[in-house]
Coordinates of C-alpha atoms and ligand atoms in Angstrom, one line a residue:
Chain A
M1 CA -26.1 -4.0 7.8
H2 CA -22.8 -1.7 7.7
V3 CA -19.8 -0.9 5.8
E4 CA -16.0 -0.8 7.0
F5 CA -13.6 0.9 5.4
L6 CA -10.0 -1.1 4.9
G7 CA -8.5 1.2 3.0
T8 CA -9.3 4.7 2.2
G9 CA -6.1 6.0 0.2
A10 CA -5.3 6.7 -3.3
G11 CA -2.5 4.9 -5.5
L12 CA -0.1 4.2 -2.8
P13 CA 0.0 3.1 1.0
S14 CA 0.9 5.7 3.9
K15 CA 1.2 5.5 7.2
N16 CA -2.3 6.7 7.8
R17 CA -4.5 5.2 4.8
N18 CA -4.2 2.2 3.1
V19 CA -4.8 1.5 -0.8
T20 CA -8.6 0.9 -1.3
S21 CA -10.5 -2.1 0.3
I22 CA -14.3 -1.8 1.5
M23 CA -16.2 -4.5 3.2
L24 CA -20.0 -4.6 3.5
H25 CA -21.0 -6.6 6.7
L26 CA -24.3 -8.7 6.1
E27 CA -23.3 -11.1 9.0
Q28 CA -26.8 -10.5 10.4
K29 CA -28.8 -10.8 7.0
R30 CA -26.8 -13.8 5.6
N31 CA -23.9 -14.8 7.9
A32 CA -21.6 -13.2 5.0
L33 CA -18.9 -10.5 3.7
W34 CA -18.8 -8.8 0.8
M35 CA -15.8 -7.2 -0.2
F36 CA -15.3 -4.2 -2.8
D37 CA -11.6 -4.1 -4.1
C38 CA -8.5 -5.6 -2.4
G39 CA -5.5 -3.8 -2.4
E40 CA -2.3 -4.9 -1.2
A41 CA -2.5 -5.6 2.8
T42 CA -6.0 -5.4 3.0
Q43 CA -5.3 -8.7 4.9
H44 CA -3.0 -6.6 7.2
Q45 CA -5.7 -4.3 7.9
I46 CA -8.4 -7.2 8.7
L47 CA -6.0 -8.1 11.5
H48 CA -7.2 -5.0 13.1
T49 CA -10.9 -5.7 12.9
S50 CA -13.4 -8.5 14.1
I51 CA -13.7 -9.7 10.4
K52 CA -13.6 -13.4 10.0
P53 CA -11.8 -14.0 6.3
R54 CA -13.8 -17.4 5.8
K55 CA -17.1 -15.1 6.0
I56 CA -16.3 -13.6 2.9
E57 CA -18.6 -14.8 0.2
K58 CA -18.2 -12.2 -2.5
I59 CA -15.4 -10.3 -3.9
F60 CA -16.1 -7.3 -6.1
I61 CA -13.3 -5.7 -8.1
T62 CA -14.3 -2.4 -9.7
H63 CA -10.3 -2.1 -12.1
L64 CA -7.1 -3.8 -12.3
H65 CA -5.0 -1.0 -10.8
G66 CA -2.6 -2.4 -8.5
D67 CA -3.6 -0.4 -5.5
H68 CA -7.2 -2.1 -6.2
I69 CA -6.1 -5.8 -6.5
F70 CA -2.2 -6.3 -5.4
G71 CA -3.8 -7.8 -1.7
L72 CA -6.0 -10.4 -3.7
P73 CA -4.0 -13.5 -4.0
G74 CA -2.6 -13.2 -0.2
L75 CA -6.2 -12.9 1.2
L76 CA -7.4 -15.9 -0.7
S77 CA -4.3 -17.9 0.6
S78 CA -4.7 -16.6 4.2
R79 CA -7.9 -17.3 4.1
S80 CA -6.9 -21.0 3.1
F81 CA -4.7 -21.1 5.6
Q82 CA -7.0 -20.1 8.4
G83 CA -9.3 -23.1 7.1
G84 CA -11.7 -21.5 4.7
V85 CA -13.8 -24.0 3.2
E86 CA -16.9 -22.0 2.0
P87 CA -16.6 -21.1 -2.0
V88 CA -15.5 -17.3 -2.8
T89 CA -16.9 -15.6 -5.8
I90 CA -15.0 -13.3 -7.5
Y91 CA -16.4 -10.5 -9.8
G92 CA -13.9 -8.4 -11.9
P93 CA -13.1 -7.0 -15.1
P94 CA -11.7 -9.3 -17.9
G95 CA -8.1 -10.2 -17.0
I96 CA -9.1 -10.3 -13.2
K97 CA -9.2 -14.3 -13.7
A98 CA -5.5 -14.2 -15.8
Y99 CA -3.8 -11.8 -12.7
L100 CA -5.8 -14.6 -10.1
E101 CA -4.4 -17.9 -12.1
T102 CA -1.0 -16.7 -12.7
S103 CA -0.1 -15.7 -9.2
L104 CA -1.8 -18.3 -7.4
T105 CA -0.6 -21.0 -10.0
L106 CA 3.1 -19.8 -10.1
S107 CA 3.2 -19.6 -6.2
R108 CA 1.7 -23.0 -5.9
T109 CA -0.9 -21.7 -3.8
K110 CA -3.5 -24.8 -3.2
L111 CA -6.8 -23.1 -1.5
S112 CA -9.2 -25.2 0.5
Y113 CA -12.1 -23.9 -1.0
P114 CA -13.4 -23.3 -4.2
I115 CA -13.3 -20.0 -6.1
K116 CA -15.6 -18.6 -8.8
I117 CA -14.0 -16.0 -11.1
V118 CA -17.0 -13.8 -13.2
E119 CA -15.3 -11.7 -15.5
L120 CA -18.1 -8.7 -15.8
S121 CA -19.8 -6.9 -18.3
E122 CA -22.5 -4.3 -17.6
G123 CA -26.1 -5.4 -16.2
V124 CA -27.2 -7.6 -13.3
I125 CA -24.5 -9.5 -12.3
F126 CA -26.1 -11.7 -9.3
E127 CA -29.7 -12.1 -8.3
D128 CA -31.0 -14.1 -5.0
Q129 CA -33.9 -14.1 -2.8
Q130 CA -32.8 -11.1 -0.9
F131 CA -30.3 -9.1 -3.2
I132 CA -29.7 -8.1 -6.8
I133 CA -26.5 -6.8 -7.7
S134 CA -25.7 -4.8 -10.6
A135 CA -22.5 -3.4 -12.6
Q136 CA -22.1 -0.3 -14.6
K137 CA -19.0 1.0 -16.5
L138 CA -17.4 4.0 -15.2
Q139 CA -14.6 6.4 -17.0
H140 CA -11.0 5.6 -15.6
G141 CA -9.0 4.9 -18.6
I142 CA -8.5 1.4 -17.8
E143 CA -12.1 -0.6 -17.6
C144 CA -13.8 0.0 -14.3
F145 CA -16.9 -0.3 -13.1
G146 CA -19.4 0.8 -10.3
F147 CA -21.5 -1.4 -8.2
L148 CA -24.8 -1.2 -6.9
I149 CA -26.2 -3.5 -4.2
E150 CA -30.1 -3.6 -4.1
E151 CA -31.5 -5.7 -0.9
K152 CA -35.3 -7.0 -2.0
D153 CA -38.0 -5.7 -0.1
S154 CA -38.9 -7.6 3.2
P155 CA -42.6 -8.5 3.2
G156 CA -44.8 -6.7 5.6
P157 CA -45.5 -8.2 9.0
L158 CA -48.8 -10.0 9.4
L159 CA -51.5 -7.6 10.9
V160 CA -52.5 -9.8 13.9
N161 CA -54.8 -7.3 15.5
K162 CA -56.9 -7.2 12.2
L163 CA -57.0 -11.0 11.8
K164 CA -58.0 -11.1 16.0
E165 CA -60.9 -8.5 15.0
I166 CA -62.2 -11.4 12.6
G167 CA -61.9 -14.2 15.2
I168 CA -58.5 -15.8 13.7
E169 CA -56.4 -16.4 16.8
P170 CA -52.8 -17.2 16.4
G171 CA -51.8 -20.7 14.8
P172 CA -50.7 -22.5 11.9
I173 CA -53.2 -20.7 9.8
Y174 CA -51.1 -17.4 10.0
Q175 CA -48.3 -19.3 8.1
E176 CA -51.2 -19.4 5.0
F177 CA -51.3 -15.8 4.8
K178 CA -47.5 -15.4 4.7
V179 CA -47.3 -18.2 1.5
N180 CA -50.8 -18.3 0.0
E181 CA -52.8 -15.6 -1.9
T182 CA -56.2 -16.3 -0.5
V183 CA -56.9 -18.3 2.5
D184 CA -60.1 -20.3 3.8
L185 CA -61.2 -19.5 7.1
P186 CA -62.7 -22.1 9.5
N187 CA -66.0 -20.4 9.3
G188 CA -66.1 -21.2 5.4
H189 CA -65.2 -17.6 4.0
T190 CA -62.5 -16.9 1.7
V191 CA -60.1 -13.6 2.1
K192 CA -57.2 -12.2 0.4
S193 CA -54.0 -12.7 2.3
K194 CA -52.9 -9.0 1.2
D195 CA -55.7 -7.5 3.0
Y196 CA -53.9 -8.6 6.6
I197 CA -50.2 -8.0 5.8
G198 CA -48.7 -4.4 6.2
V199 CA -46.7 -2.5 4.1
P200 CA -43.2 -4.2 3.1
K201 CA -40.2 -2.8 4.4
P202 CA -38.1 -1.5 1.5
G203 CA -34.6 -2.6 1.2
K204 CA -31.5 -0.9 1.2
R205 CA -29.4 0.1 -1.6
I206 CA -26.1 1.0 -1.7
A207 CA -23.6 2.2 -4.7
V208 CA -20.3 1.6 -4.5
I209 CA -18.4 3.4 -7.4
G210 CA -15.0 2.9 -8.4
D211 CA -12.1 5.2 -9.8
T212 CA -13.7 7.5 -12.1
R213 CA -13.9 10.9 -13.6
A214 CA -16.8 12.5 -12.6
H215 CA -19.7 10.6 -14.9
Q216 CA -23.0 11.9 -15.0
A217 CA -24.1 8.7 -16.7
I218 CA -24.4 6.9 -13.1
I219 CA -27.1 9.3 -11.9
P220 CA -29.5 7.4 -13.0
F221 CA -28.0 4.0 -12.0
V222 CA -27.4 5.5 -8.3
Q223 CA -30.6 7.2 -8.1
G224 CA -32.0 7.7 -4.3
V225 CA -29.8 5.0 -2.9
D226 CA -29.4 4.8 0.9
L227 CA -25.4 5.0 0.5
L228 CA -23.2 6.3 -2.2
I229 CA -19.6 5.3 -1.7
H230 CA -17.5 7.6 -4.6
E231 CA -13.7 8.4 -5.0
A232 CA -12.7 11.7 -4.5
T233 CA -8.9 12.0 -5.2
F234 CA -8.9 15.6 -5.8
A235 CA -9.7 18.7 -4.1
A236 CA -12.6 21.0 -5.6
D237 CA -9.9 23.2 -7.2
Q238 CA -8.5 20.2 -9.0
E239 CA -10.7 19.4 -11.9
K240 CA -7.8 19.7 -14.5
L241 CA -5.8 17.2 -13.0
A242 CA -8.6 14.9 -11.7
H243 CA -9.8 15.0 -15.5
E244 CA -6.5 14.1 -16.7
Y245 CA -5.6 11.4 -14.3
Y246 CA -9.4 10.0 -14.6
H247 CA -10.8 10.9 -11.0
S248 CA -13.0 12.9 -9.5
T249 CA -13.1 16.0 -6.9
T250 CA -15.0 16.3 -3.8
S251 CA -17.4 18.6 -5.7
Q252 CA -17.9 16.6 -8.3
A253 CA -19.0 13.5 -6.6
A254 CA -21.0 16.0 -4.3
A255 CA -22.9 17.3 -7.3
I256 CA -23.6 13.9 -8.5
A257 CA -24.9 12.8 -4.9
R258 CA -27.2 15.7 -5.1
E259 CA -28.5 15.2 -8.9
A260 CA -29.0 11.7 -7.9
N261 CA -30.9 12.8 -4.7
V262 CA -29.0 10.1 -2.6
K263 CA -29.6 9.6 1.1
Q264 CA -25.9 9.7 2.2
L265 CA -22.4 10.2 0.7
I266 CA -19.1 8.7 1.5
L267 CA -15.8 10.1 -0.1
T268 CA -12.9 7.6 0.0
H269 CA -9.8 7.6 -2.3
I270 CA -7.9 10.3 -0.5
S271 CA -4.8 11.0 -1.5
S272 CA -2.0 11.3 1.2
R273 CA -1.2 14.7 0.1
F274 CA -4.4 15.7 2.2
Q275 CA -3.6 15.8 6.1
N276 CA -5.9 16.5 8.7
E277 CA -6.9 20.2 8.2
D278 CA -7.1 19.9 4.2
I279 CA -9.6 16.7 5.1
E280 CA -11.9 19.6 6.8
L281 CA -11.3 21.5 3.7
L282 CA -12.6 18.3 1.5
K283 CA -15.1 17.9 3.8
K284 CA -16.8 21.4 3.7
E285 CA -16.4 21.8 0.0
S286 CA -18.4 18.8 -0.5
Q287 CA -21.0 19.7 2.5
Q288 CA -21.7 22.8 0.3
L289 CA -23.3 20.9 -2.2
F290 CA -24.3 18.1 -0.4
H291 CA -24.8 18.2 3.3
N292 CA -24.5 14.4 4.4
T293 CA -21.4 13.8 3.3
T294 CA -18.3 12.0 5.3
I295 CA -14.6 11.9 4.4
A296 CA -14.0 7.9 5.0
Y297 CA -10.8 6.9 7.0
D298 CA -9.1 3.4 7.5
F299 CA -11.6 1.6 10.0
Y300 CA -14.5 4.1 9.5
T301 CA -17.8 2.0 9.7
A302 CA -21.2 3.1 8.6
T303 CA -24.5 1.6 9.4
I304 CA -27.4 1.9 6.9
D305 CA -30.4 0.8 8.5
Chain B
M1 CA 27.1 -2.8 6.3
H2 CA 23.9 -4.0 8.1
V3 CA 20.8 -6.2 7.3
E4 CA 17.1 -4.8 8.5
F5 CA 14.4 -7.7 9.0
L6 CA 11.7 -6.1 7.1
G7 CA 9.2 -9.2 7.8
T8 CA 10.1 -12.3 10.0
G9 CA 7.0 -14.5 10.3
A10 CA 5.9 -17.7 8.7
G11 CA 3.3 -18.2 5.7
L12 CA 1.0 -15.7 6.6
P13 CA 1.2 -12.2 8.4
S14 CA 0.2 -11.6 11.8
K15 CA 0.3 -8.6 13.8
N16 CA 4.0 -9.1 15.1
R17 CA 5.4 -10.2 12.3
N18 CA 5.0 -9.6 8.7
V19 CA 5.9 -12.2 6.0
T20 CA 9.6 -12.3 4.8
S21 CA 11.6 -9.5 3.6
I22 CA 15.4 -8.6 4.1
M23 CA 17.5 -5.6 3.3
L24 CA 20.9 -5.4 3.1
H25 CA 22.0 -1.8 3.4
L26 CA 24.9 -0.7 1.1
E27 CA 24.6 2.5 1.5
Q28 CA 27.9 3.3 2.7
K29 CA 29.7 1.2 0.0
R30 CA 27.5 1.9 -3.1
N31 CA 24.8 4.0 -2.1
A32 CA 22.5 1.0 -2.7
L33 CA 19.8 -1.5 -1.2
W34 CA 20.0 -5.0 -1.7
M35 CA 16.6 -6.9 -0.7
F36 CA 16.0 -10.6 -0.1
D37 CA 12.2 -11.6 -0.4
C38 CA 9.2 -9.1 -0.9
G39 CA 6.0 -10.5 1.2
E40 CA 3.1 -8.5 0.9
A41 CA 3.0 -5.2 2.7
T42 CA 7.0 -5.2 2.7
Q43 CA 6.4 -1.6 1.3
H44 CA 4.4 -0.9 4.1
Q45 CA 6.9 -1.8 6.6
I46 CA 9.3 0.2 4.7
L47 CA 6.8 3.1 5.8
H48 CA 8.3 2.6 9.2
T49 CA 12.1 2.7 8.2
S50 CA 14.2 5.3 7.1
I51 CA 14.9 3.2 3.8
K52 CA 14.3 5.0 0.5
P53 CA 13.1 2.9 -2.3
R54 CA 14.4 4.5 -5.1
K55 CA 17.8 3.1 -3.7
I56 CA 16.9 -0.6 -4.1
E57 CA 19.0 -1.8 -6.7
K58 CA 18.8 -5.6 -6.5
I59 CA 16.0 -7.6 -5.3
F60 CA 17.0 -11.7 -4.8
I61 CA 13.6 -13.9 -4.7
T62 CA 14.5 -17.1 -2.9
H63 CA 11.3 -18.9 -4.4
L64 CA 7.8 -17.9 -5.5
H65 CA 5.9 -19.2 -2.6
G66 CA 3.4 -16.2 -1.7
D67 CA 4.5 -15.0 1.5
H68 CA 7.8 -14.2 -0.5
I69 CA 6.9 -12.3 -3.6
F70 CA 3.2 -11.0 -3.2
G71 CA 4.4 -7.8 -2.1
L72 CA 6.6 -7.2 -5.3
P73 CA 4.5 -5.7 -7.9
G74 CA 3.3 -2.9 -5.5
L75 CA 6.5 -2.2 -4.2
L76 CA 8.1 -1.9 -7.8
S77 CA 4.8 0.1 -8.4
S78 CA 5.2 2.4 -5.3
R79 CA 9.0 3.0 -6.1
S80 CA 8.2 4.7 -9.6
F81 CA 5.1 6.7 -8.1
Q82 CA 7.9 8.2 -5.9
G83 CA 10.0 8.9 -8.7
G84 CA 12.8 6.1 -9.0
V85 CA 14.8 6.3 -12.2
E86 CA 17.5 4.0 -11.3
P87 CA 17.0 0.6 -13.0
V88 CA 16.7 -2.6 -10.7
T89 CA 17.7 -6.0 -11.0
I90 CA 15.3 -9.0 -10.1
Y91 CA 17.0 -12.4 -9.6
G92 CA 14.4 -15.2 -9.1
P93 CA 13.7 -18.9 -10.0
P94 CA 12.1 -19.2 -13.3
G95 CA 8.6 -18.3 -13.3
I96 CA 9.3 -15.0 -11.7
K97 CA 9.3 -13.3 -15.3
A98 CA 6.0 -14.2 -15.7
Y99 CA 4.7 -13.5 -12.2
L100 CA 5.6 -9.8 -12.7
E101 CA 4.8 -9.2 -16.1
T102 CA 1.6 -10.7 -16.0
S103 CA 0.7 -8.4 -12.7
L104 CA 2.3 -5.3 -14.0
T105 CA 0.7 -5.8 -17.4
L106 CA -2.7 -6.6 -16.5
S107 CA -2.3 -3.6 -13.7
R108 CA -1.3 -1.2 -16.7
T109 CA 1.8 -0.6 -14.1
K110 CA 3.9 1.7 -16.1
L111 CA 7.2 1.8 -14.2
S112 CA 9.4 4.7 -14.3
Y113 CA 13.1 2.9 -14.4
P114 CA 13.8 -0.1 -16.2
I115 CA 13.5 -3.6 -14.4
K116 CA 15.7 -6.5 -15.7
I117 CA 14.6 -9.8 -14.7
V118 CA 17.3 -12.5 -14.0
E119 CA 15.8 -16.4 -13.8
L120 CA 18.1 -18.2 -11.7
S121 CA 20.3 -21.2 -12.1
E122 CA 22.8 -22.6 -9.7
G123 CA 26.3 -20.5 -8.9
V124 CA 27.8 -16.9 -9.5
I125 CA 24.9 -14.7 -10.6
F126 CA 26.5 -11.3 -10.3
E127 CA 30.1 -9.9 -9.9
D128 CA 31.9 -6.5 -9.9
Q129 CA 34.9 -4.7 -8.8
Q130 CA 33.2 -5.0 -4.9
F131 CA 30.9 -8.0 -4.9
I132 CA 30.7 -11.4 -5.8
I133 CA 27.0 -13.5 -5.5
S134 CA 26.0 -17.1 -5.7
A135 CA 23.2 -19.2 -5.8
Q136 CA 22.9 -22.9 -4.4
K137 CA 19.4 -24.8 -4.7
L138 CA 17.8 -25.8 -1.2
Q139 CA 15.0 -28.4 -0.5
H140 CA 11.9 -26.7 -0.3
G141 CA 9.5 -28.7 -2.7
I142 CA 9.4 -25.7 -5.0
E143 CA 12.6 -24.6 -6.6
C144 CA 14.3 -22.5 -3.7
F145 CA 17.7 -20.8 -3.6
G146 CA 20.4 -19.7 -0.8
F147 CA 22.2 -16.8 -1.5
L148 CA 26.0 -15.9 -0.9
I149 CA 27.0 -12.6 -0.7
E150 CA 30.8 -12.0 -0.9
E151 CA 32.5 -8.9 -0.6
K152 CA 36.0 -8.4 -2.5
D153 CA 39.2 -8.0 -0.2
S154 CA 40.0 -4.5 0.0
P155 CA 43.3 -3.6 -0.4
G156 CA 45.7 -3.0 2.4
P157 CA 46.9 0.2 3.3
L158 CA 49.9 2.3 2.1
L159 CA 53.0 1.7 4.7
V160 CA 53.8 5.2 4.7
N161 CA 56.5 5.1 7.5
K162 CA 58.1 2.4 5.4
L163 CA 58.0 4.7 2.4
K164 CA 59.2 7.8 4.5
E165 CA 62.3 5.2 5.4
I166 CA 63.5 4.9 2.0
G167 CA 63.3 9.0 1.5
I168 CA 59.7 8.6 -0.6
E169 CA 57.7 11.7 0.5
P170 CA 53.8 12.0 -0.2
G171 CA 53.2 12.6 -3.5
P172 CA 52.1 11.5 -6.5
I173 CA 54.4 8.8 -6.6
Y174 CA 52.2 7.3 -3.9
Q175 CA 49.1 6.5 -6.8
E176 CA 51.8 4.2 -8.5
F177 CA 52.1 1.8 -5.5
K178 CA 48.3 1.3 -5.6
V179 CA 48.2 1.0 -9.4
N180 CA 51.7 -0.8 -10.4
E181 CA 53.5 -3.8 -9.6
T182 CA 56.6 -2.0 -9.5
V183 CA 57.7 1.5 -9.3
D184 CA 60.9 3.4 -10.2
L185 CA 62.1 5.4 -7.6
P186 CA 63.4 8.9 -8.2
N187 CA 66.9 7.5 -7.2
G188 CA 66.8 5.1 -10.0
H189 CA 66.1 2.2 -8.1
T190 CA 63.2 0.0 -9.0
V191 CA 60.9 -1.4 -5.7
K192 CA 57.9 -4.1 -5.5
S193 CA 54.8 -2.2 -5.0
K194 CA 53.7 -5.0 -2.6
D195 CA 56.4 -4.5 0.0
Y196 CA 55.0 -1.3 1.1
I197 CA 51.6 -2.2 1.2
G198 CA 50.1 -3.4 4.4
V199 CA 47.4 -6.8 4.9
P200 CA 44.4 -6.9 2.4
K201 CA 41.4 -6.3 4.7
P202 CA 39.2 -9.3 4.1
G203 CA 35.5 -8.9 2.6
K204 CA 32.5 -9.6 4.6
R205 CA 30.6 -12.4 3.5
I206 CA 26.8 -13.3 4.0
A207 CA 24.4 -16.2 3.3
V208 CA 20.8 -15.5 3.0
I209 CA 19.5 -19.3 2.7
G210 CA 15.8 -19.3 1.6
D211 CA 13.0 -21.5 3.0
T212 CA 14.2 -24.9 3.1
R213 CA 14.5 -28.5 4.8
A214 CA 17.8 -28.7 6.7
H215 CA 20.3 -29.0 3.8
Q216 CA 24.0 -30.6 4.6
A217 CA 24.8 -30.0 1.1
I218 CA 24.9 -26.2 2.3
I219 CA 27.7 -26.6 4.4
P220 CA 30.5 -25.9 2.1
F221 CA 28.5 -23.2 0.4
V222 CA 28.3 -21.0 3.7
Q223 CA 31.2 -22.0 5.3
G224 CA 33.0 -19.4 7.5
V225 CA 30.6 -16.8 6.5
D226 CA 30.5 -13.7 9.0
L227 CA 26.5 -14.0 8.8
L228 CA 24.2 -17.0 7.9
I229 CA 20.3 -16.2 7.8
H230 CA 18.6 -19.1 8.2
E231 CA 15.0 -20.3 8.7
A232 CA 13.7 -21.9 11.3
T233 CA 9.6 -22.3 11.1
F234 CA 9.8 -25.2 13.5
A235 CA 10.9 -26.1 17.1
A236 CA 13.7 -28.4 17.8
D237 CA 10.9 -31.3 18.9
Q238 CA 9.2 -30.6 15.6
E239 CA 11.5 -32.6 13.2
K240 CA 9.3 -34.5 11.4
L241 CA 6.8 -32.0 10.6
A242 CA 9.8 -29.9 9.8
H243 CA 10.5 -32.4 6.8
E244 CA 6.9 -33.1 5.7
Y245 CA 6.5 -29.4 5.1
Y246 CA 10.1 -28.7 3.7
H247 CA 11.2 -26.5 6.9
S248 CA 13.8 -26.5 9.3
T249 CA 14.2 -26.5 13.1
T250 CA 15.9 -24.1 15.2
S251 CA 18.8 -27.2 16.2
Q252 CA 19.0 -28.4 12.7
A253 CA 19.7 -24.4 11.6
A254 CA 22.0 -24.2 14.4
A255 CA 23.9 -27.4 13.7
I256 CA 24.4 -26.4 10.1
A257 CA 25.8 -23.0 11.4
R258 CA 28.2 -24.8 13.8
E259 CA 29.3 -27.3 11.1
A260 CA 30.1 -24.6 8.5
N261 CA 31.9 -22.6 11.5
V262 CA 30.1 -19.4 10.7
K263 CA 30.5 -16.6 13.0
Q264 CA 27.0 -15.3 14.0
L265 CA 23.7 -16.9 12.9
I266 CA 20.4 -15.5 13.0
L267 CA 17.3 -17.2 12.6
T268 CA 14.1 -15.8 10.7
H269 CA 10.6 -17.1 9.3
I270 CA 9.3 -17.6 12.8
S271 CA 5.7 -19.0 13.0
S272 CA 3.1 -16.9 14.5
R273 CA 2.4 -20.2 17.0
F274 CA 5.3 -18.9 18.9
Q275 CA 4.8 -15.8 21.4
N276 CA 7.3 -14.4 23.9
E277 CA 8.5 -16.9 25.8
D278 CA 8.2 -19.5 23.1
I279 CA 10.8 -17.3 21.4
E280 CA 13.2 -17.5 24.6
L281 CA 13.1 -21.4 24.2
L282 CA 13.7 -21.4 20.6
K283 CA 16.6 -18.8 21.2
K284 CA 18.0 -21.2 24.1
E285 CA 17.6 -24.4 22.0
S286 CA 19.6 -23.3 19.3
Q287 CA 22.2 -21.9 21.4
Q288 CA 22.9 -25.1 23.0
L289 CA 24.4 -25.9 19.5
F290 CA 25.4 -22.7 18.1
H291 CA 26.0 -19.7 20.8
N292 CA 26.1 -16.8 18.7
T293 CA 22.4 -17.5 17.7
T294 CA 19.9 -14.6 17.6
I295 CA 16.0 -14.9 16.7
A296 CA 14.8 -11.9 14.1
Y297 CA 11.8 -9.7 14.8
D298 CA 10.4 -7.0 12.5
F299 CA 12.9 -4.1 12.0
Y300 CA 15.7 -6.2 13.9
T301 CA 18.8 -4.9 12.7
A302 CA 22.4 -6.5 13.0
T303 CA 25.8 -4.7 11.6
I304 CA 28.4 -6.9 10.1
D305 CA 31.5 -5.1 10.4
Ligands
LIG1 ZN1 -7.4 3.5 -10.5
LIG2 ZN1 8.0 -21.0 1.5

């Protein structure tokens, strides 16, 4: 799977960075896309990608600031225009329902598909056979959430050579090893399935942290994730401003990545004050604390495999 | 003055045409900009122009369909970020107030300037010494308005040569001819000011017609305007579709321009179905009925002088 950054700016759009949106591509795993935040003109950004809006299955909204939600009514409306029929579930802080219902009702937008709106509280917000998703509150002045997307482990492969050693050739019986705890062999013996199944493949774990002050309480939440996406609205030397405006600096985000022992850190929500050379500086100052750091840019894509 | 088309598409954005917004530039006349409709990403379009959002004084919303309003909360918010302090007045159909208040309140958008929201009914909606603006209802399924912007006539110039003929040389007395009906001359005579003032310069008249079925009732409303901006979502041979979806065809718009004896017609709200060669066709079929027709495109600018 991979994540695609559709907007990596802070507060308001600039020519280089649109306001926030991130897409998690799960086409291979479940023929679906999961979106995180939907700033204004996210649907316009999508026009420059291969993304098919009808494949968007879930939309997670970290908080209700305009640069994270003002693209949502338009995106939902265009998905309908383009003939989307599959339902969409939208998770967001309390208020997201009133915002969407008012926008869609007053604009007389009739969607061609059902939407379900889930107003968030902390804890597990979704679980199925493949994934478990949790939400945790951040510190942003307004109610704001971070999301942890955990893919469940895949069962290990059948150890075909080991089965052949005891005389079991490929056939319908192999399926029994996958679904039953024990298997009765044709020779009358009974064996334990797990002795013939390899090590499970661990699921990937991704954390998408919304706007926030540097927040120690998320360290256990994001512990060891394969990818941590964190905001960095300010540079290392702007801690006071960051605190005042409920945002983080590059170094603060990197310190959390290090503390939580994550595998990879991507910083986003980058102010348009920072231009080319500044971006190199932002990168360096975060890499001093956590080496595997990238500063996202619009349409940047990272693979997690 | 001139109009700049920020978005000329219909329904949803495409790579070539954004959704609707039109800017009337009045910088020379009153150091102000007047906007008509504000589809999503209008503020993004503005980034590619010389427009200064803090100069936007009035915003006229024709109707509440998403492709005409979903850019409004973001535009107002960014105008604030950019330090706008002058008030903005927003005119729109009933519902515009609830839409804006819900969007701005839930997103905790605190504007740095006052806004005034005027929910429209037909008739004169604004008048000052320079302009008079009227609204008239259209036929679009949802309540939708057309706007007539009438610049008042400018007083004619003082006829200096004629004044010199009667021995009145330039001086403070010239001001009296501009403000008083009669002027007492130094020689004891009294003359009528109007005999020494040239023909008034007629003000320009512009009509911006929102989404609508071809609507005969607007003919008297737009009679003789210098510029008629009309939608043309459909081609000449799609009258049935146009009627069904409450839109107009090219020919229907051109027929109204001809009937109303306007000076210039610009068609906008062009479906993304129409590409380069089609646009030429749209233009030809409307020019058959009204020669001075242009099909707008994004960033197209027309001068009215
Ligand atoms: Zn925020
Ligand atoms: Zn409409």
